[in-house]
Coordinates of C-alpha atoms in Angstrom, one line a residue:
X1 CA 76.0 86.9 65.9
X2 CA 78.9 89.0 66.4
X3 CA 81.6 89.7 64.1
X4 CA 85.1 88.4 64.4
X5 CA 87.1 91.2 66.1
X6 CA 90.1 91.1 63.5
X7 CA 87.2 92.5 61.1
X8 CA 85.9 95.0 63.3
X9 CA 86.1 98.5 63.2
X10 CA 87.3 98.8 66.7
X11 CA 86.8 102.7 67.3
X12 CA 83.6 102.2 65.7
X13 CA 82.6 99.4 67.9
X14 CA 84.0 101.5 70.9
X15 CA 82.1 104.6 70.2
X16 CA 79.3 102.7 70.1
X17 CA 79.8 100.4 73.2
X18 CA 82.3 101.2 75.5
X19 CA 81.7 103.8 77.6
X20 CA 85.0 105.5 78.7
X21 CA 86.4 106.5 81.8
X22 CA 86.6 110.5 82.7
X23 CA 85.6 111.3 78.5
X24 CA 84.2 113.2 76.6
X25 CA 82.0 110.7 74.3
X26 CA 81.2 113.0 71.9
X27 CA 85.1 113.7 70.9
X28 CA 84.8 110.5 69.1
X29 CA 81.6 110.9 67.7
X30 CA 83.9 111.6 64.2
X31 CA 87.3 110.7 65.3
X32 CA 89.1 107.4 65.9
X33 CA 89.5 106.3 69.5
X34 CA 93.0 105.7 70.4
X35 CA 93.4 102.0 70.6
X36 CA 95.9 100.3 72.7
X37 CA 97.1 96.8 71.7
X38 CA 100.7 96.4 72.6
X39 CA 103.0 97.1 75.4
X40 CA 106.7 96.3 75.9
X41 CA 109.0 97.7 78.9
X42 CA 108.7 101.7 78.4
X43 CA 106.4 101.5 74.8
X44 CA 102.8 100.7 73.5
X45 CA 101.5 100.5 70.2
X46 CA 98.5 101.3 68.8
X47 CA 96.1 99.6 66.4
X48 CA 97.8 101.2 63.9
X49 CA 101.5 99.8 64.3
X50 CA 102.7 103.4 66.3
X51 CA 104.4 103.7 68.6
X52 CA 104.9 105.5 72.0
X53 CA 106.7 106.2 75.3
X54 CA 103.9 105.2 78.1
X55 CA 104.6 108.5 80.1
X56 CA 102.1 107.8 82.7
X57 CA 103.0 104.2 83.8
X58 CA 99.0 103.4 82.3
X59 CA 97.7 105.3 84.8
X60 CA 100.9 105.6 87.5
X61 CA 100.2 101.9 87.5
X62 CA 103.1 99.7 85.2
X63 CA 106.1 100.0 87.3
X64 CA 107.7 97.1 86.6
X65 CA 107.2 97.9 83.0
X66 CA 104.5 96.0 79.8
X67 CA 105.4 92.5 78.6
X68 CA 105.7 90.9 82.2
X69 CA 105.5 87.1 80.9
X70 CA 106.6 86.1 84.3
X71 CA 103.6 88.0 86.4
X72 CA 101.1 86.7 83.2
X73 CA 102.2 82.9 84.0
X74 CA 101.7 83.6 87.6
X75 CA 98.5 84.9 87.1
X76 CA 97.4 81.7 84.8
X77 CA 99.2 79.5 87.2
X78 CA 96.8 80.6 89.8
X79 CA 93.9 80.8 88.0
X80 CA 94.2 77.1 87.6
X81 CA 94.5 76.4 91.2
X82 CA 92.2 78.6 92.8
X83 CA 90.9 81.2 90.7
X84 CA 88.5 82.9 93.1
X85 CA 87.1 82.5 96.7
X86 CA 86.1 85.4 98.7
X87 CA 87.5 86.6 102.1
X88 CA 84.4 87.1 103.8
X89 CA 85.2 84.8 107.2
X90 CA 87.6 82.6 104.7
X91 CA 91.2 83.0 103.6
X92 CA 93.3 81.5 101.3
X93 CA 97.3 81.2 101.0
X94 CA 97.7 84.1 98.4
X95 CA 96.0 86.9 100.3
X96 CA 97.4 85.6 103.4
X97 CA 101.2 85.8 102.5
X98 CA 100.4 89.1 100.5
X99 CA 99.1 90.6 103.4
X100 CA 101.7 89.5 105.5
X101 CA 104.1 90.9 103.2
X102 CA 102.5 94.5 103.0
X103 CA 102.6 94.7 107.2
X104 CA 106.7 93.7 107.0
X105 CA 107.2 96.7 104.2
X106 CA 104.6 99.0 106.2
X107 CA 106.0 101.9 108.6
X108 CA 105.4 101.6 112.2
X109 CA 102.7 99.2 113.5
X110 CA 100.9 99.1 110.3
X111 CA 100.1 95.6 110.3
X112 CA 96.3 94.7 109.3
X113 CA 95.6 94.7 105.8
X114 CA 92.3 95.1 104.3
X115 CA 92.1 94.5 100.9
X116 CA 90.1 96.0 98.2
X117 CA 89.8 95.9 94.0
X118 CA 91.1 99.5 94.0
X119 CA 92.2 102.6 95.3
X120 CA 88.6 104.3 95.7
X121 CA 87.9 101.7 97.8
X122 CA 90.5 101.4 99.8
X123 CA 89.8 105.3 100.4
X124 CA 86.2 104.8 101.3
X125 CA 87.3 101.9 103.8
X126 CA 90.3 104.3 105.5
X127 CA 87.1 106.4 106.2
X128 CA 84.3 104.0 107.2
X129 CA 86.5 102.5 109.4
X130 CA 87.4 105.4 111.3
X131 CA 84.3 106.6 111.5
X132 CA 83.6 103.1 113.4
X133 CA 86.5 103.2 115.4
X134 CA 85.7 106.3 117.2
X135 CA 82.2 104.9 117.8
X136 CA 83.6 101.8 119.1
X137 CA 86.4 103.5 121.7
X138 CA 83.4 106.1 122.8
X139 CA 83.8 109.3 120.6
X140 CA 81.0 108.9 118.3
X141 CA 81.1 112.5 117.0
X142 CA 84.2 112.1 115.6
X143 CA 83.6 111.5 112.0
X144 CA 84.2 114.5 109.8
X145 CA 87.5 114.6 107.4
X146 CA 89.9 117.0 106.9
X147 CA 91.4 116.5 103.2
X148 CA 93.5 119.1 100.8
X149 CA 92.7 121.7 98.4
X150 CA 92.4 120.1 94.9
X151 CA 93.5 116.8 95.7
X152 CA 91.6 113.3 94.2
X153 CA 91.0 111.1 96.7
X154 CA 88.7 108.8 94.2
X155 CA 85.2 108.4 93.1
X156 CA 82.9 106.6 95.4
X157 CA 80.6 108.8 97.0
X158 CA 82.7 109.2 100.4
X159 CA 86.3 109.3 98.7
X160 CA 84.8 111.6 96.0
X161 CA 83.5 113.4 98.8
X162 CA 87.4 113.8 100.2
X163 CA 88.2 114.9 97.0
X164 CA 89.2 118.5 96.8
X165 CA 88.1 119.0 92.9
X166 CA 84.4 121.2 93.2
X167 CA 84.2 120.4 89.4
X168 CA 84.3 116.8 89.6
X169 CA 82.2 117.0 92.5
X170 CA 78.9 119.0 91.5
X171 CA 77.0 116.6 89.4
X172 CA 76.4 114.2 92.3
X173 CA 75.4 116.4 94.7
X174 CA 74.7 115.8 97.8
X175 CA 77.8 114.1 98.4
X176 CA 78.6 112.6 102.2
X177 CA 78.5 115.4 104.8
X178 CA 81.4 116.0 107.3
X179 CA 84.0 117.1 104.6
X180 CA 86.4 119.9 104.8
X181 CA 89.2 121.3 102.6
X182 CA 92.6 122.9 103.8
X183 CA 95.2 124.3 101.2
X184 CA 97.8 121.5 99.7
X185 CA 101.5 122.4 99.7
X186 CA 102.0 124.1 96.5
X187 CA 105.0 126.2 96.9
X188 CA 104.7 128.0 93.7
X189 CA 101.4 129.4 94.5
X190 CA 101.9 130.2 98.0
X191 CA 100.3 133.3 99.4
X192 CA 102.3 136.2 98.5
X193 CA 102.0 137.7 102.4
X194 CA 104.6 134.5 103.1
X195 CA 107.1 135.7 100.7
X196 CA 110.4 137.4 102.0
X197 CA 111.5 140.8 100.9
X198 CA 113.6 139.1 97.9
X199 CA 110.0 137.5 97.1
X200 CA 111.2 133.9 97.7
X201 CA 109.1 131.3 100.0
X202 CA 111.2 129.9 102.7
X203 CA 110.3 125.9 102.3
X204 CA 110.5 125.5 106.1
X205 CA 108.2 128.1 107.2
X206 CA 106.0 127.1 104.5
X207 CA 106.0 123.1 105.8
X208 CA 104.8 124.8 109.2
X209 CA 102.1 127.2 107.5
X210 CA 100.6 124.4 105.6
X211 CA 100.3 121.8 108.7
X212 CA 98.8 124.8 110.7
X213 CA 96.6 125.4 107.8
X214 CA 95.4 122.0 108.6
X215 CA 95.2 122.2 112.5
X216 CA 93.1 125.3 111.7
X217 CA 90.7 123.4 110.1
X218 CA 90.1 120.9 113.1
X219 CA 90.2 123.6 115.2
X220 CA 87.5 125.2 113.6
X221 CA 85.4 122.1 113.3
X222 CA 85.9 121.3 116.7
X223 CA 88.6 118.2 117.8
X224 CA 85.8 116.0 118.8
X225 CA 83.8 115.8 115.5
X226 CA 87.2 114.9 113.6
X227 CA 88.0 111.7 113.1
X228 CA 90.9 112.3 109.7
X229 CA 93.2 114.0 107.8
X230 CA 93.8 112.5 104.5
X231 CA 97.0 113.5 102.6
X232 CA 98.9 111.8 99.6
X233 CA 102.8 112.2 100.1
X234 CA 102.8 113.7 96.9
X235 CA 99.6 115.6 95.7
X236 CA 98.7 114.3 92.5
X237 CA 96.1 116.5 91.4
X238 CA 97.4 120.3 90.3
X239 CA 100.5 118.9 89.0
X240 CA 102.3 116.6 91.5
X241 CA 103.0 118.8 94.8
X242 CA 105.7 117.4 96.8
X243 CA 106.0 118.5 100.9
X244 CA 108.0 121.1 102.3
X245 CA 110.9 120.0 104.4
X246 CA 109.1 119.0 108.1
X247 CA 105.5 119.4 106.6
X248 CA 104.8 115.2 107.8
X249 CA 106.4 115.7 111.1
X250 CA 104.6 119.1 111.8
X251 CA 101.2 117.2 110.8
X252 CA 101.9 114.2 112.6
X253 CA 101.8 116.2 115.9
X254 CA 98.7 118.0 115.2
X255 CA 96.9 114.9 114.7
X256 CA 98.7 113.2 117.6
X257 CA 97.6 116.5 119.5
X258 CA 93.6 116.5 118.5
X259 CA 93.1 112.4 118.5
X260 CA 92.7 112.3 114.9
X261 CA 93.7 109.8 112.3
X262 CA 96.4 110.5 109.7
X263 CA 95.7 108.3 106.5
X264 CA 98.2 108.8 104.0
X265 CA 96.9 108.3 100.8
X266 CA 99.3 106.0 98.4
X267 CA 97.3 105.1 95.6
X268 CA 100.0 106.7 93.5
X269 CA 103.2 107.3 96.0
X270 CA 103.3 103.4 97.1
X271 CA 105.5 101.0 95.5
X272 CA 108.3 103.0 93.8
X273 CA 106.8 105.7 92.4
X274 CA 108.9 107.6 94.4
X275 CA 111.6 105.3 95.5
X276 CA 110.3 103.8 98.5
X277 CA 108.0 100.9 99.3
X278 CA 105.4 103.7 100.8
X279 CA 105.8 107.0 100.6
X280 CA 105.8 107.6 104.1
X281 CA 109.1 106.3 104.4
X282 CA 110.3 108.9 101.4
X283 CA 109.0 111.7 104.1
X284 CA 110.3 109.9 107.4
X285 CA 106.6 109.5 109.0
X286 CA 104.7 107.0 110.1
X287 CA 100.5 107.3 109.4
X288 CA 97.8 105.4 111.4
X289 CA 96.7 103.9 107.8
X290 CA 97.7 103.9 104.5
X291 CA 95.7 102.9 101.2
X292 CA 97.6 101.4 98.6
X293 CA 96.4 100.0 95.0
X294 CA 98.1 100.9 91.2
X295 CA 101.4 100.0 91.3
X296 CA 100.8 96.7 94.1
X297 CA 100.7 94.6 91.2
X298 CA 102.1 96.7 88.4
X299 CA 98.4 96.8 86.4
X300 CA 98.7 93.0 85.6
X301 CA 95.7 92.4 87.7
X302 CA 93.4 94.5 89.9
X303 CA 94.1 95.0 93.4
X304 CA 93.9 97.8 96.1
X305 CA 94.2 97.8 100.1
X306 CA 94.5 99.6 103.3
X307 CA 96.8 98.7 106.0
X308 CA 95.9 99.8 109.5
X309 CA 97.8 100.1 112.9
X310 CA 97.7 97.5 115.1
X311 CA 96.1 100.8 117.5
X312 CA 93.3 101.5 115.3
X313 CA 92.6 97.7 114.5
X314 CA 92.7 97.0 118.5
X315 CA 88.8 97.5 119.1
X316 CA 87.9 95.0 116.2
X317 CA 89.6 92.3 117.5
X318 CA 87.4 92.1 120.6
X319 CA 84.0 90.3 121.0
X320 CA 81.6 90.7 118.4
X321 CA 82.7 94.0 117.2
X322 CA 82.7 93.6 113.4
X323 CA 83.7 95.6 110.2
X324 CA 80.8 95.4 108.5
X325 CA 82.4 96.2 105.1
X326 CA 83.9 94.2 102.2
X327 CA 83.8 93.8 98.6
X328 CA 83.1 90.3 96.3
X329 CA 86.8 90.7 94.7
X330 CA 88.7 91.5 97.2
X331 CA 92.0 90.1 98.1
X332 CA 91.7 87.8 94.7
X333 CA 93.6 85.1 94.9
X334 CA 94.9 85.7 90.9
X335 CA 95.7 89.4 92.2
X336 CA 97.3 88.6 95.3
X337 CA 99.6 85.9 93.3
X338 CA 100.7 88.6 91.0
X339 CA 101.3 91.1 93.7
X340 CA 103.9 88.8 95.2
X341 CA 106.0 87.8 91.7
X342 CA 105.4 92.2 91.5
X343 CA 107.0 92.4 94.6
X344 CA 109.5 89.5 93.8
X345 CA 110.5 91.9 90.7
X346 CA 110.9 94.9 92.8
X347 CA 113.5 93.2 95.2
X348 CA 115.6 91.4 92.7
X349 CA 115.7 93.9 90.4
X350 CA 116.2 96.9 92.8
X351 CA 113.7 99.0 91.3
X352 CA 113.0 101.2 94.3
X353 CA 116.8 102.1 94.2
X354 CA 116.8 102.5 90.4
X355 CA 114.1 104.8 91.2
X356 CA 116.5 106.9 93.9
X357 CA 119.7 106.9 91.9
X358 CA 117.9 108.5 88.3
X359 CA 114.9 110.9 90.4
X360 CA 117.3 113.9 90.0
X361 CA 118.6 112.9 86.8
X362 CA 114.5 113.1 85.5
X363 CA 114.2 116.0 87.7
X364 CA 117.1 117.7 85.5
X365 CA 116.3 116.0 82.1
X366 CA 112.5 117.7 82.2
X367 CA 114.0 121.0 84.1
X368 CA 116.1 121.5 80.9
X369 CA 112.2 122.8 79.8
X370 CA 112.2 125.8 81.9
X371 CA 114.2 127.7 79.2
X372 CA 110.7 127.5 77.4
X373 CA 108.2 130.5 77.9
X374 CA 105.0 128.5 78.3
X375 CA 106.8 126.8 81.0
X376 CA 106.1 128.3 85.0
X377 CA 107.6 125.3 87.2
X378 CA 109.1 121.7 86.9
X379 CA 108.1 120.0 90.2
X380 CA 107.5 116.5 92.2
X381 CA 109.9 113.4 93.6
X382 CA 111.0 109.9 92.9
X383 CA 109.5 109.1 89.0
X384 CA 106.5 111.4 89.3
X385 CA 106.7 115.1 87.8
X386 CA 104.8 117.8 86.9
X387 CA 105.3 120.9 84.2
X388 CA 103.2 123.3 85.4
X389 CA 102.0 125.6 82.4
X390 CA 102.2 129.6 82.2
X391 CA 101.3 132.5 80.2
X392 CA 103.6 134.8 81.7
X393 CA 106.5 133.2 83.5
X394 CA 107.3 136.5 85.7
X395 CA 103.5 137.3 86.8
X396 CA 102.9 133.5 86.7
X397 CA 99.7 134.2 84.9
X398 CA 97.9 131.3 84.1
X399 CA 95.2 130.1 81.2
X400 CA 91.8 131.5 81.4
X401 CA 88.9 129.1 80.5
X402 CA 89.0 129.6 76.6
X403 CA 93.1 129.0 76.9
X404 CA 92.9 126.0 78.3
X405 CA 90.3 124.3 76.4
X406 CA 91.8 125.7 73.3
X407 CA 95.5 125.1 73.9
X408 CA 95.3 122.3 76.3
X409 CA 92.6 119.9 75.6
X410 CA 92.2 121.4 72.1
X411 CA 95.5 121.0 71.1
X412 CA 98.2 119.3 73.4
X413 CA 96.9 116.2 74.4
X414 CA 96.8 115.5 70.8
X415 CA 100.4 116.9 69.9
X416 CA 101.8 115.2 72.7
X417 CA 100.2 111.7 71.6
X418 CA 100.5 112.2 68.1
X419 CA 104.3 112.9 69.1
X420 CA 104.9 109.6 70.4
X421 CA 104.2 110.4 74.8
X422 CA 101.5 109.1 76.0
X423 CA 100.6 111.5 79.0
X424 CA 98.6 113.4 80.9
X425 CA 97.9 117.1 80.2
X426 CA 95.4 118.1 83.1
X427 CA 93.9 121.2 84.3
X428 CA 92.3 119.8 88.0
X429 CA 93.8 123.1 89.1
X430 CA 96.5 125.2 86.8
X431 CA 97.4 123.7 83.7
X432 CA 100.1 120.8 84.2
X433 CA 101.5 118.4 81.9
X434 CA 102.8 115.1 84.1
X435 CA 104.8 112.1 83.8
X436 CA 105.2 109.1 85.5
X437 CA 107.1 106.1 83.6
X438 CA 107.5 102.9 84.7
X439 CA 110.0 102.9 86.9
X440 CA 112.4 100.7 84.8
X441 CA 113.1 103.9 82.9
X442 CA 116.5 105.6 82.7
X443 CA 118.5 108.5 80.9
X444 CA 117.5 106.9 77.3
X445 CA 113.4 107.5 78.3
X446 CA 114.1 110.7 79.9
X447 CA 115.5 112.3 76.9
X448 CA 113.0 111.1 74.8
X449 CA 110.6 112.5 77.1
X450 CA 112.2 115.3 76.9
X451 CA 112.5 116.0 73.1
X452 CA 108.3 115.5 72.7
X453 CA 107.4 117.5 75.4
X454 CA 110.3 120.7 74.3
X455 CA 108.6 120.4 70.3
X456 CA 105.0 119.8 71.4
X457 CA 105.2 122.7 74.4
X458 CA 106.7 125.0 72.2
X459 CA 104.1 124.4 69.5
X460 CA 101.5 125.2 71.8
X461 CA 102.8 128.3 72.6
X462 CA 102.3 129.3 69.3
X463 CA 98.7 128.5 69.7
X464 CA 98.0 131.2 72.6

């Protein structure tokens, strides 16, 4: 027999049965585990009665903000109906008109949709199917992928392969071969050879040196073994690297140029996060596939895809050529309902605008930080930022090993929760803090924002 919940000991119970995502178990071996019970529009509370500003969106995943009744009813409505059948050979209305929906918001001819439960797998399926693509149009070498330096791509064995993080990488080695890493478009850590003689970066000329950085890379694989380039429009891992003016365009002729696939990566970037239905269409260019998940249906209900040009899709319309890929959820109808009252929300509220008319008021809000010495840059678009962390903000110094663990994980995550934000303090990379609210935020969150990160940063200072 179990014991009624209410008279639980729920960090107890969680210690002792719930094994956490990307944790360390033994943090809580003698400490409460934060519990999460409540959420409404910008805030959650704890087990405990506290609250807090959700600074992350959940995990860049809440857009249209906690307490949803609407997208909860739709979800039981559904339930009721039809609460699951697969779309292995089948269909059913909800993943139908939801995948109809996604090809009228895509760029170009983006109009298949394959769905998935998340954004992993809509990663691993971007690459499986170009792999088979190549194979069916007669290029079967070309299956290697060119991805960035420290960016996630996800943790199935090929999107984890993608990934650009050696750290999170090494304990499940050997990962999937044909993987290979160009540098990611962080201005403030660009080569000091591309700095003029007043020690500035131009933008432009470092859009171009990145793409090249990337044609490099095919080049030096050889064209005809690559079948990729993966890219998010904003790198999330690092601390939220936006592109350099022409960076998209510049790439999007290299890969025209080589025959090889551009997949934009929009796990995070899709659906507002950056004030656009894709991200693509923030950056004016048009990808052969893009994977979506997160924000699709704000986090009320599980659901990822990738949406593939009507060119790449061609060959698998045509005899018995088949995608031999799928997974059980996929496409669920109580997902896809909620993604389409998600979507409803985003139209009749205007939440992709809301996003573009208050990104630079964010942008300002958080850059009021810089006056701080721990802090080295304040970058990223739309609603999603990062503060990247400095010992010296001159030399641009960074944390060594013991810094970090001691004054980031040590010590701000905690401040910074205990403070009322809920965030992310990450070191995949340089030390960043980042934010990402749900995007019905406005000057009110921002300053709040604001105020915990200026006392909690400028405590940790004190710590180095």
């Amino acid at each position: 027999m179990t014991a009624d919940p209410a008279q639980k000991d729920l960090s107890k119970t969680a210690y002792d049965h719930l094994w956490m995502h990307f944790t360390r178990m033994s943090s809580y071996e003698n400490s409460p585990v934060p519990t999460i019970v409540k959420g409404e529009g910008t805030y959650i509370w704890d087990d405990k009665g506290r609250k807090y500003i959700d600074g992350l969106a959940g995990l860049f995943v809440v857009q249209a903000g906690h307490g949803r009744t609407e997208l909860a009813e739709v979800a039981a409505k559904q339930a009721k109906e039809l609460a699951f059948f697969p779309i292995w050979s089948y269909a059913h209305p909800k993943a139908v008109e939801l995948a109809e929906r996604l090809a009228n918001y895509a760029p170009g001819d983006l109009n298949k949709v394959f769905f998935s439960t998340g954004g992993g797998e809509a990663v691993e399926t971007a690459w499986k199917l170009a792999k088979q693509y190549f194979k069916l149009i007669g290029k079967p070498t070309k299956y290697k992928v060119i991805s960035r330096a420290i960016a996630y791509h996800g943790t199935p064995q090929g999107a984890l392969s993608i990934t650009g993080l050696p750290g999170l990488k090494a304990p499940f080695e050997p990962l999937v071969p044909g993987t290979h890493k160009a540098p990611n478009t962080n201005i403030y850590r660009a080569p000091h050879y591309l700095e003029g003689p007043d020690g500035t970066v131009d933008p432009e000329a470092y859009g171009r040196w990145c793409a090249d950085q990337v044609e490099e890379a095919i080049l030096f694989e050889g064209p005809e073994t690559v079948a990729a380039v993966f890219v998010e429009p904003v790198q999330n891992a690092g601390g939220c690297f936006p592109p350099p003016p022409g960076y998209f365009q510049r790439l999007r002729e290299i890969c025209d140029r080589h025959d090889v696939l551009m997949v934009s990566d929009e796990v995070i970037c899709a659906f507002g996060r950056l004030g656009t239905m894709f991200g693509a269409d923030k950056f004016g260019y048009v990808p052969d596939m893009i994977t979506c998940a997160k924000g699709m249906t704000s986090g009320y209900s599980p659901i990822g895809a990738t949406i593939i040009s009507d060119r790449i899709a061609e060959p698998f319309y045509k005899g018995d050529n088949t995608f031999l890929h799928g997974y059980t959820f996929a496409g669920h109808p109580v997902s896809s309902a909620v993604a389409l009252a998600n979507l409803d929300i985003f139209e009749r509220e205007g939440l992709n605008q809301h996003v573009l008319d208050n990104e630079s008021r964010f942008l300002n809000t958080l850059s009021k930080l810089r006056d701080l010495p721990i802090v080295g840059d304040v970058r990223g678009n739309g609603y999603f930022y990062g503060i990247e962390l400095v010992k010296d903000k001159v030399t641009k110094e960074t944390f060594n090993d013991d810094e970090t663990e001691r004054v980031l994980y040590g010590f701000l995550s905690k401040a910074l929760f205990d403070n009322g934000l809920y965030c992310r303090a990450d070191d995949r990379g340089d030390p960043v803090v980042q934010l990402a609210p749900p995007l019905i935020s406005d000057q009110s969150t921002f300053d709040e924002i604001e105020q915990i990160l200026r006392t909690s940063l400028t405590d940790a200072w004190a710590k180095l």
